[in-house]
Amino acid sequence: MKKLKVVPEKPSCLDRRRGLRTEVRNMAATDPKATHGMLVVGEETAYLSHLPMFMRPHDFQVLLEATFTNDAGDAQQVYVDDRRTTGTAVYTLRPERFVLTELVGEDGQPARTSFTGTLFRGHFERGGTEILDPVTVDVRHVVHFRRFDRHAVRPTDLTYLAFGKADERFLAHLVTMPPDFDHVVAMRQAPGTSRAELTDEVLRKGPALTIAARPDGPDGRLREGDQVTAGFVGEGPAGSDLRLVTGREFYLEEGELAAGGHSH
C-alpha cells in the first residue's frame, strides 16, 4: 500500500484497495463555478474544511490552511475575538462562486490562491450570523484535496485526516462513499506514548489515521474526551501507533452525505 501524500500539484484519490494513492487528474475541465461552503476551525491558524456532497461540483474533500484579510485590516482578529467571546463551535464561510479545482494545478501552480466571501458564526445555510462581509481568504497551503471516486471502497476501520499546527490540532473524518458523515474534532497526542510524533511538518501533509477497534460509521465516530489508539495508513514511521485524546467537536453532518447525487 502506498503512503498518503497530498500536495497541491498531485490531488489524491482513494485507492480501491485499503490504502490511499496520489495521481494527477484533469478535474477542472468540466466543473462549473459554484458556492463551496466551508467550515472554519482554528484561531492562531485558520483552517477551512469544504462541506461536501456526493454530487458535482461539490464532490470533494478539501482541507485548506488560510488567512483572512479585509480593507480594515482586522479580519483575522475579528474572527478570533468573536470565537473566543461567544464560545461558538461552528463558523462557516460562504465564498464567492468559483471553480474549486482552481486551487490545485497539474503544473504545480494553482490558478487561484485567494477568493472572497462572507464569514458566519454558525452555519450560513441554517440561521448563521454574518460577522465579516466581505472577507478575502488567502490560501496558504492545500493540506488535502480529493474528488470522491464512485468506485471507492469504504475503509473497514474508522479513518480520519489529521491536520493543524502547534497547540491547535484537528481530525476530519475521511469521507469516501454514501452514506457517510462529515466530522471535525480537536485532538492532541498523549505525550510519551509513541516514537512517532504528529509534528507540524507531519500534520502539514494531512496524514490519514485509522482508529483501532472502531467501525467506519457515525455510530463509531470519535467523541469528546475519547482516548484512542491510532495508526498511520500505509507506511507510518517506526513505532507508528499513536495515542490520541479528542477534544471539542466542531462539526457533524450526516444528512447531506446520506445518498449520492447526480452530476449537474
PDB file of C-alpha atoms in Angstrom, residues 58-158:
ATOM      1  CA  HIS A  58     -19.296  19.575  -4.655  1.00  0.00           C
ATOM      2  CA  ASP A  59     -17.891  16.027  -4.577  1.00  0.00           C
ATOM      3  CA  PHE A  60     -14.563  16.896  -2.979  1.00  0.00           C
ATOM      4  CA  GLN A  61     -12.960  16.621   0.415  1.00  0.00           C
ATOM      5  CA  VAL A  62     -10.690  19.639   0.820  1.00  0.00           C
ATOM      6  CA  LEU A  63      -8.682  20.999   3.758  1.00  0.00           C
ATOM      7  CA  LEU A  64      -7.008  24.397   3.417  1.00  0.00           C
ATOM      8  CA  GLU A  65      -4.726  26.467   5.620  1.00  0.00           C
ATOM      9  CA  ALA A  66      -5.689  30.110   5.156  1.00  0.00           C
ATOM     10  CA  THR A  67      -5.654  33.662   6.490  1.00  0.00           C
ATOM     11  CA  PHE A  68      -8.402  36.285   6.450  1.00  0.00           C
ATOM     12  CA  THR A  69      -7.910  39.878   5.279  1.00  0.00           C
ATOM     13  CA  ASN A  70     -10.179  42.849   4.638  1.00  0.00           C
ATOM     14  CA  ASP A  71      -9.942  46.568   3.927  1.00  0.00           C
ATOM     15  CA  ALA A  72      -9.985  47.394   7.636  1.00  0.00           C
ATOM     16  CA  GLY A  73      -7.032  45.102   8.196  1.00  0.00           C
ATOM     17  CA  ASP A  74      -8.561  43.317  11.188  1.00  0.00           C
ATOM     18  CA  ALA A  75     -10.434  40.382   9.651  1.00  0.00           C
ATOM     19  CA  GLN A  76      -8.382  37.659  11.325  1.00  0.00           C
ATOM     20  CA  GLN A  77      -8.672  39.335  14.727  1.00  0.00           C
ATOM     21  CA  VAL A  78     -12.407  39.955  14.353  1.00  0.00           C
ATOM     22  CA  TYR A  79     -12.904  36.252  13.680  1.00  0.00           C
ATOM     23  CA  VAL A  80     -10.696  35.152  16.594  1.00  0.00           C
ATOM     24  CA  ASP A  81     -12.255  37.613  19.045  1.00  0.00           C
ATOM     25  CA  ASP A  82     -15.767  36.552  18.050  1.00  0.00           C
ATOM     26  CA  ARG A  83     -14.959  32.866  18.515  1.00  0.00           C
ATOM     27  CA  ARG A  84     -13.349  33.449  21.909  1.00  0.00           C
ATOM     28  CA  THR A  85     -16.133  35.722  23.120  1.00  0.00           C
ATOM     29  CA  THR A  86     -19.094  33.594  22.075  1.00  0.00           C
ATOM     30  CA  GLY A  87     -17.608  30.126  22.503  1.00  0.00           C
ATOM     31  CA  THR A  88     -19.460  29.014  19.380  1.00  0.00           C
ATOM     32  CA  ALA A  89     -18.189  25.803  17.786  1.00  0.00           C
ATOM     33  CA  VAL A  90     -19.413  26.222  14.211  1.00  0.00           C
ATOM     34  CA  TYR A  91     -18.123  29.013  11.973  1.00  0.00           C
ATOM     35  CA  THR A  92     -18.659  28.798   8.232  1.00  0.00           C
ATOM     36  CA  LEU A  93     -17.650  30.653   5.117  1.00  0.00           C
ATOM     37  CA  ARG A  94     -19.866  31.317   2.121  1.00  0.00           C
ATOM     38  CA  PRO A  95     -17.382  32.028  -0.669  1.00  0.00           C
ATOM     39  CA  GLU A  96     -17.964  33.708  -3.971  1.00  0.00           C
ATOM     40  CA  ARG A  97     -18.812  31.329  -6.798  1.00  0.00           C
ATOM     41  CA  PHE A  98     -15.635  29.805  -8.214  1.00  0.00           C
ATOM     42  CA  VAL A  99     -14.251  26.580  -9.611  1.00  0.00           C
ATOM     43  CA  LEU A 100     -12.897  24.594  -6.672  1.00  0.00           C
ATOM     44  CA  THR A 101     -10.275  22.769  -8.727  1.00  0.00           C
ATOM     45  CA  GLU A 102      -8.585  26.093  -9.492  1.00  0.00           C
ATOM     46  CA  LEU A 103      -6.998  25.729  -6.043  1.00  0.00           C
ATOM     47  CA  VAL A 104      -4.751  22.954  -7.356  1.00  0.00           C
ATOM     48  CA  GLY A 105      -2.718  22.843 -10.553  1.00  0.00           C
ATOM     49  CA  GLU A 106      -1.386  19.924 -12.539  1.00  0.00           C
ATOM     50  CA  ASP A 107       1.685  22.026 -13.339  1.00  0.00           C
ATOM     51  CA  GLY A 108       2.285  22.695  -9.650  1.00  0.00           C
ATOM     52  CA  GLN A 109       0.916  26.223  -9.863  1.00  0.00           C
ATOM     53  CA  PRO A 110      -2.727  26.727  -8.793  1.00  0.00           C
ATOM     54  CA  ALA A 111      -4.797  29.079 -10.920  1.00  0.00           C
ATOM     55  CA  ARG A 112      -6.250  30.655  -7.761  1.00  0.00           C
ATOM     56  CA  THR A 113      -4.701  31.346  -4.371  1.00  0.00           C
ATOM     57  CA  SER A 114      -7.431  33.566  -2.916  1.00  0.00           C
ATOM     58  CA  PHE A 115     -11.161  34.200  -3.044  1.00  0.00           C
ATOM     59  CA  THR A 116     -13.679  36.429  -1.307  1.00  0.00           C
ATOM     60  CA  GLY A 117     -16.701  35.519   0.770  1.00  0.00           C
ATOM     61  CA  THR A 118     -18.775  36.118   3.886  1.00  0.00           C
ATOM     62  CA  LEU A 119     -17.853  34.683   7.275  1.00  0.00           C
ATOM     63  CA  PHE A 120     -20.648  33.495   9.570  1.00  0.00           C
ATOM     64  CA  ARG A 121     -20.948  32.460  13.185  1.00  0.00           C
ATOM     65  CA  GLY A 122     -22.928  29.244  12.815  1.00  0.00           C
ATOM     66  CA  HIS A 123     -23.940  27.605   9.559  1.00  0.00           C
ATOM     67  CA  PHE A 124     -24.627  30.129   6.803  1.00  0.00           C
ATOM     68  CA  GLU A 125     -27.496  27.991   5.450  1.00  0.00           C
ATOM     69  CA  ARG A 126     -29.035  27.357   8.877  1.00  0.00           C
ATOM     70  CA  GLY A 127     -29.573  30.713  10.525  1.00  0.00           C
ATOM     71  CA  GLY A 128     -25.935  31.725  10.979  1.00  0.00           C
ATOM     72  CA  THR A 129     -24.964  35.291  11.899  1.00  0.00           C
ATOM     73  CA  GLU A 130     -22.842  37.282   9.461  1.00  0.00           C
ATOM     74  CA  ILE A 131     -19.705  38.688  11.106  1.00  0.00           C
ATOM     75  CA  LEU A 132     -17.436  39.635   8.171  1.00  0.00           C
ATOM     76  CA  ASP A 133     -18.508  40.730   4.685  1.00  0.00           C
ATOM     77  CA  PRO A 134     -16.589  40.872   2.530  1.00  0.00           C
ATOM     78  CA  VAL A 135     -13.540  38.932   3.649  1.00  0.00           C
ATOM     79  CA  THR A 136     -10.662  37.766   1.480  1.00  0.00           C
ATOM     80  CA  VAL A 137      -9.378  34.256   2.034  1.00  0.00           C
ATOM     81  CA  ASP A 138      -5.703  33.812   1.182  1.00  0.00           C
ATOM     82  CA  VAL A 139      -4.882  30.127   0.765  1.00  0.00           C
ATOM     83  CA  ARG A 140      -1.504  29.410   2.348  1.00  0.00           C
ATOM     84  CA  HIS A 141      -1.429  25.667   1.871  1.00  0.00           C
ATOM     85  CA  VAL A 142      -3.607  22.888   0.469  1.00  0.00           C
ATOM     86  CA  VAL A 143      -3.495  20.147   3.094  1.00  0.00           C
ATOM     87  CA  HIS A 144      -5.824  17.701   1.349  1.00  0.00           C
ATOM     88  CA  PHE A 145      -7.642  17.761  -1.981  1.00  0.00           C
ATOM     89  CA  ARG A 146      -9.533  14.749  -3.320  1.00  0.00           C
ATOM     90  CA  ARG A 147     -12.511  14.180  -5.589  1.00  0.00           C
ATOM     91  CA  PHE A 148     -14.726  11.301  -4.500  1.00  0.00           C
ATOM     92  CA  ASP A 149     -14.328   8.141  -6.530  1.00  0.00           C
ATOM     93  CA  ARG A 150     -17.560   6.286  -7.315  1.00  0.00           C
ATOM     94  CA  HIS A 151     -15.540   3.053  -7.273  1.00  0.00           C
ATOM     95  CA  ALA A 152     -14.158   3.705  -3.782  1.00  0.00           C
ATOM     96  CA  VAL A 153     -14.467   1.096  -1.042  1.00  0.00           C
ATOM     97  CA  ARG A 154     -15.271   2.276   2.470  1.00  0.00           C
ATOM     98  CA  PRO A 155     -12.434   1.661   4.937  1.00  0.00           C
ATOM     99  CA  THR A 156     -13.133  -1.127   7.405  1.00  0.00           C
ATOM    100  CA  ASP A 157     -11.659   0.893  10.269  1.00  0.00           C
ATOM    101  CA  LEU A 158     -12.684   4.394  11.294  1.00  0.00           C
TER     102      LEU A 158
END
